[in-house]
Amino acid sequence: MSEQNHPDSGFMTKLATFIVDKRTLFFLLYIFAIIFCVFSTGWVNVENDVTTYLPEDTETRQGITAMNENFTTFGSAQIMVSNVTYETADELSQQIADVDGVSMVAFDDSADHYTSASALYDISFDGLTTDESSVQALNDIKTLLDGYDFCVYSDVGFDENAQLQGEMTSILIVAAIIIVIVLTLTSRSYAEVPVLIITFAVAAVLNMGTNFLLGTISFISNSVAVVLQLALAIDYAIILCHRFTDERETRSARDACITALSKAIPEISASSLTTVSGLAALGFMEFGIGLDMALVLIKAILLSLLSVFTLMPGLLMLFSPLMDRTRHKKLLPNITILGKFAVKTRRIVPPLFAVLLVGAFYLSNRCPYAYSYNNLETAKMTERQVSYFKIQNTFGTSNMVALVVPGGNYEAEASILQELEACPEVKSTMGLASVEVMDGYHLTDSLTPRELSELVGMDYEVVQLLYSAYAAEHDQYGEILQGLDKYDVPLFDMLLFVKDQLELRNITLEGEDQQTMDDLFAQLDSAKKQLKSDRYSRMVVYLNLPEESDETFAFLQRIRDIMGKYYDGDYYVVGNSTSSRDLASSFVKDNLLISILSSLFVILVLLFTFQSAGLPILLIVCILGSIWINFSFPTLMNQPLYFLGYLIVQAIQMGANIDYAIVISSHYQELKATMPHKQAIVEALNASFPTIFTSGTIMAAAALLIGNMSAQPVIAILGTCLGRGTIISIVIVLTVLPSILVLSDSIINRTSFKMKGIEIPTRTASGTMYVSGHLRGHVSGMVDGEFTGVIRGDMNATVSTNTEFKQLQPSHSEGGDDNA
């Protein structure tokens, strides 16, 4: 059939014709794009630290930046050996210390290291967390402890991103099986399923392969984007597929595909607006990870739309013969009983729901949030996580914070450590001022030439020459003139000077002198990398407080007050507790912002979609109720909820789950034009159920798989909350919304309005007619088709301007009048 035979030869039809007729070209373009994306996926940089997304003016962000630029953090591990005597544990500590690559083992008879027949070793390595030497040393320790009851908690050799990718691969395999089953149940032809799967798979590959354009993305976005893209965008492919099968009843494959695509483009684009609106709200978060997820997921939605509009029509043409041969009966049952229930309970369910909303709002506002995920248990846990909780349950929590201060003022550092050690909230401290070298001297102690000579066993005259050289290099000639006997220099600075002089061969040492200095230099080098840079000094404080509590946050301020006595500024307190405090501060603003923006954006979309002021409010109330009920569960179960899960799920639930309510409302608005509203709601539920079942089941299943198959706490909590929220939303829109719509029918009608410039023509015709679109009026005769189909009989109805109408065969009695 040529293009001019189409009733609508406008832009959409011309665009659809081009896409369908040039499908081979599009196939080639997608093949090239997929090949490129397979390689470009490896170019994506993934950030595993969520604190890097904090605003730049927060103390945590500034402190972490200062530490990363100025200090080296060596690999470490905590190893707990159970069911051993103290004597055996002490012997093991010596053996562990002798392992190549181990720099230090902290173990003693205190309760911090030995209790209840269990020993805890705090081990430091010579290399970084990612160094092969550290990995080998840890493996050697495990071999040494073979036969003992032990567990290991360490970041050495741990690749969180690789773990997540492995988990997501397993999740996608299981999700694919569930999706095939769901699509089969809701399909009209078995051959639809491969078309939908191919369309989505291509869109997913395109999204993963283009993430490198965003620079660096978070591990959260990198992990869940594929599954969420599937859950959020599968509807678009289903809409086009069903449009095609409807048109195929009366048209050739080519014409059916062109017509279906020309109608589906505006319909699907409008449907995607609510999802994009909800995701866009994330981009306004103060916490930068919101923008990260918004960009990745909105890009995923847009690429899914592109695949549906330009790839899927060609696939439909390719699979059309097979789709015709594999048609099957409707597999999903009608849910008439729910529609009748909604009518009968229309004066009972809405008031009960209102009471439930009040309770859910109260409970959701008391949700116990967590801002650090270290202490969050998940359904699945790795051996590393299990070890962490075993150690925590035996020896308690170990809350470490680092103090970063301007370098050079050793007396101030010593005073700060002394004040902190006197606080009951502090377990222990470490800094240059607390590192003991030998004979009771610490690295920051100031020594005269005589004291240094006695300490290291060097000839006094040699030491005097060193002090003279040191004074000359630092332009302290007065000390030389006054005599060097009382000239004292911090041990740390003098050892660094001696090391430099030895490397420059300005001085030489032999025998025991050289050996003594080598031992000191090894200790000095380790301390310098970890605790001293040209600009800053770092001190480590271990607290007797949990990572998150009001008492902890108050003590952090006390630490800052102590530091403020000795420094005017440019000092930081860094640790899980400080990041939790900063995240808690940003959460208050972000939560309010997302709640307002996501609701506002969706309301605006619904306002223009339904051209009613009342209906959008009713739909928003239902979805908000679903969100509040969802986040009442953590309160009722007294389970801390990671704050990021709340923010992200709230936006997705608002933007995506609202589609379920839109589907029912749209069908209801159309049907009540030709039948009583009580009957219309019954038919609307039957018509909507396949779509809601497909989309909702896929999203809930995918999310719950993430929640139960991922050991990463942030990812797991995100999946659990989204899956639970989707199920709640489905239940609400199928059981509560219908009653609200029937009860509020008069309100919806009174608040409806028409956009200016839209005229609704009336058509009167008899015979056989093809109608696709919104119809309001009376039809007498046989109707063949659910919403798009063939009418045989008489029609006198108003027809919207975008409705396709074509006289197929005139009435024998009237000659087929068609008065527009």
mmCIF file of N, CA, C and O in Angstrom, residues 509-539:
data_model
loop_
_atom_site.group_PDB
_atom_site.id
_atom_site.type_symbol
_atom_site.label_atom_id
_atom_site.label_comp_id
_atom_site.label_asym_id
_atom_site.label_seq_id
_atom_site.Cartn_x
_atom_site.Cartn_y
_atom_site.Cartn_z
ATOM 1 N N LEU A 509 78.655 6.071 57.166
ATOM 2 C CA LEU A 509 78.624 5.334 58.429
ATOM 3 C C LEU A 509 79.056 3.909 58.158
ATOM 4 O O LEU A 509 78.878 3.385 57.049
ATOM 5 N N GLU A 510 79.552 3.255 59.176
ATOM 6 C CA GLU A 510 80.010 1.889 59.009
ATOM 7 C C GLU A 510 79.518 1.021 60.155
ATOM 8 O O GLU A 510 79.199 1.504 61.242
ATOM 9 N N GLY A 511 79.464 -0.255 59.883
ATOM 10 C CA GLY A 511 79.196 -1.243 60.914
ATOM 11 C C GLY A 511 77.874 -1.046 61.636
ATOM 12 O O GLY A 511 76.822 -0.864 61.018
ATOM 13 N N GLU A 512 77.952 -1.074 62.980
ATOM 14 C CA GLU A 512 76.747 -1.000 63.797
ATOM 15 C C GLU A 512 76.045 0.338 63.638
ATOM 16 O O GLU A 512 74.813 0.419 63.733
ATOM 17 N N ASP A 513 76.798 1.412 63.421
ATOM 18 C CA ASP A 513 76.178 2.727 63.225
ATOM 19 C C ASP A 513 75.223 2.691 62.023
ATOM 20 O O ASP A 513 74.101 3.182 62.090
ATOM 21 N N GLN A 514 75.722 2.095 60.933
ATOM 22 C CA GLN A 514 74.898 2.022 59.719
ATOM 23 C C GLN A 514 73.663 1.152 59.962
ATOM 24 O O GLN A 514 72.558 1.477 59.530
ATOM 25 N N GLN A 515 73.846 0.012 60.664
ATOM 26 C CA GLN A 515 72.728 -0.891 60.924
ATOM 27 C C GLN A 515 71.671 -0.214 61.794
ATOM 28 O O GLN A 515 70.467 -0.331 61.555
ATOM 29 N N THR A 516 72.150 0.519 62.830
ATOM 30 C CA THR A 516 71.207 1.229 63.712
ATOM 31 C C THR A 516 70.402 2.258 62.937
ATOM 32 O O THR A 516 69.187 2.363 63.092
ATOM 33 N N MET A 517 71.104 3.019 62.097
ATOM 34 C CA MET A 517 70.417 4.042 61.319
ATOM 35 C C MET A 517 69.476 3.427 60.291
ATOM 36 O O MET A 517 68.384 3.957 60.037
ATOM 37 N N ASP A 518 69.833 2.315 59.693
ATOM 38 C CA ASP A 518 68.955 1.650 58.719
ATOM 39 C C ASP A 518 67.640 1.241 59.364
ATOM 40 O O ASP A 518 66.561 1.375 58.766
ATOM 41 N N ASP A 519 67.721 0.719 60.597
ATOM 42 C CA ASP A 519 66.503 0.338 61.318
ATOM 43 C C ASP A 519 65.628 1.562 61.589
ATOM 44 O O ASP A 519 64.397 1.517 61.447
ATOM 45 N N LEU A 520 66.293 2.654 61.994
ATOM 46 C CA LEU A 520 65.529 3.877 62.251
ATOM 47 C C LEU A 520 64.924 4.441 60.973
ATOM 48 O O LEU A 520 63.791 4.923 60.964
ATOM 49 N N PHE A 521 65.695 4.369 59.871
ATOM 50 C CA PHE A 521 65.200 4.902 58.608
ATOM 51 C C PHE A 521 63.983 4.123 58.109
ATOM 52 O O PHE A 521 63.059 4.693 57.530
ATOM 53 N N ALA A 522 63.974 2.810 58.312
ATOM 54 C CA ALA A 522 62.822 1.992 57.884
ATOM 55 C C ALA A 522 61.570 2.415 58.634
ATOM 56 O O ALA A 522 60.482 2.554 58.067
ATOM 57 N N GLN A 523 61.740 2.622 59.946
ATOM 58 C CA GLN A 523 60.619 3.081 60.768
ATOM 59 C C GLN A 523 60.197 4.499 60.367
ATOM 60 O O GLN A 523 59.018 4.820 60.309
ATOM 61 N N LEU A 524 61.208 5.306 60.066
ATOM 62 C CA LEU A 524 60.971 6.692 59.677
ATOM 63 C C LEU A 524 60.222 6.771 58.347
ATOM 64 O O LEU A 524 59.279 7.548 58.199
ATOM 65 N N ASP A 525 60.629 5.960 57.394
ATOM 66 C CA ASP A 525 60.026 5.995 56.064
ATOM 67 C C ASP A 525 58.547 5.614 56.130
ATOM 68 O O ASP A 525 57.696 6.253 55.503
ATOM 69 N N SER A 526 58.227 4.577 56.896
ATOM 70 C CA SER A 526 56.833 4.154 57.042
ATOM 71 C C SER A 526 56.000 5.235 57.703
ATOM 72 O O SER A 526 54.879 5.543 57.274
ATOM 73 N N ALA A 527 56.561 5.834 58.767
ATOM 74 C CA ALA A 527 55.823 6.886 59.474
ATOM 75 C C ALA A 527 55.630 8.110 58.585
ATOM 76 O O ALA A 527 54.564 8.738 58.604
ATOM 77 N N LYS A 528 56.658 8.444 57.800
ATOM 78 C CA LYS A 528 56.571 9.627 56.948
ATOM 79 C C LYS A 528 55.469 9.462 55.894
ATOM 80 O O LYS A 528 54.676 10.380 55.645
ATOM 81 N N LYS A 529 55.409 8.297 55.259
ATOM 82 C CA LYS A 529 54.403 8.075 54.219
ATOM 83 C C LYS A 529 52.989 8.135 54.772
ATOM 84 O O LYS A 529 52.073 8.627 54.123
ATOM 85 N N GLN A 530 52.817 7.642 55.992
ATOM 86 C CA GLN A 530 51.473 7.558 56.552
ATOM 87 C C GLN A 530 51.067 8.791 57.359
ATOM 88 O O GLN A 530 49.875 9.110 57.436
ATOM 89 N N LEU A 531 52.047 9.462 57.963
ATOM 90 C CA LEU A 531 51.709 10.481 58.954
ATOM 91 C C LEU A 531 52.264 11.869 58.681
ATOM 92 O O LEU A 531 51.879 12.817 59.363
ATOM 93 N N LYS A 532 53.143 12.041 57.692
ATOM 94 C CA LYS A 532 53.780 13.338 57.499
ATOM 95 C C LYS A 532 54.025 13.589 56.016
ATOM 96 O O LYS A 532 54.544 12.742 55.304
ATOM 97 N N SER A 533 53.606 14.762 55.561
ATOM 98 C CA SER A 533 53.921 15.189 54.198
ATOM 99 C C SER A 533 54.544 16.573 54.278
ATOM 100 O O SER A 533 54.728 17.133 55.372
ATOM 101 N N ASP A 534 54.874 17.139 53.144
ATOM 102 C CA ASP A 534 55.464 18.472 53.152
ATOM 103 C C ASP A 534 54.489 19.522 53.688
ATOM 104 O O ASP A 534 54.901 20.554 54.218
ATOM 105 N N ARG A 535 53.196 19.251 53.574
ATOM 106 C CA ARG A 535 52.197 20.257 53.957
ATOM 107 C C ARG A 535 51.424 19.884 55.222
ATOM 108 O O ARG A 535 51.085 20.742 56.021
ATOM 109 N N TYR A 536 51.120 18.588 55.391
ATOM 110 C CA TYR A 536 50.243 18.183 56.489
ATOM 111 C C TYR A 536 50.869 17.096 57.346
ATOM 112 O O TYR A 536 51.787 16.385 56.932
ATOM 113 N N SER A 537 50.325 16.996 58.565
ATOM 114 C CA SER A 537 50.561 15.841 59.427
ATOM 115 C C SER A 537 49.218 15.143 59.652
ATOM 116 O O SER A 537 48.173 15.791 59.644
ATOM 117 N N ARG A 538 49.286 13.829 59.824
ATOM 118 C CA ARG A 538 48.051 13.077 60.056
ATOM 119 C C ARG A 538 48.149 12.315 61.361
ATOM 120 O O ARG A 538 49.172 11.688 61.659
ATOM 121 N N MET A 539 47.079 12.397 62.158
ATOM 122 C CA MET A 539 46.972 11.630 63.395
ATOM 123 C C MET A 539 45.737 10.734 63.308
ATOM 124 O O MET A 539 44.742 11.100 62.670
#
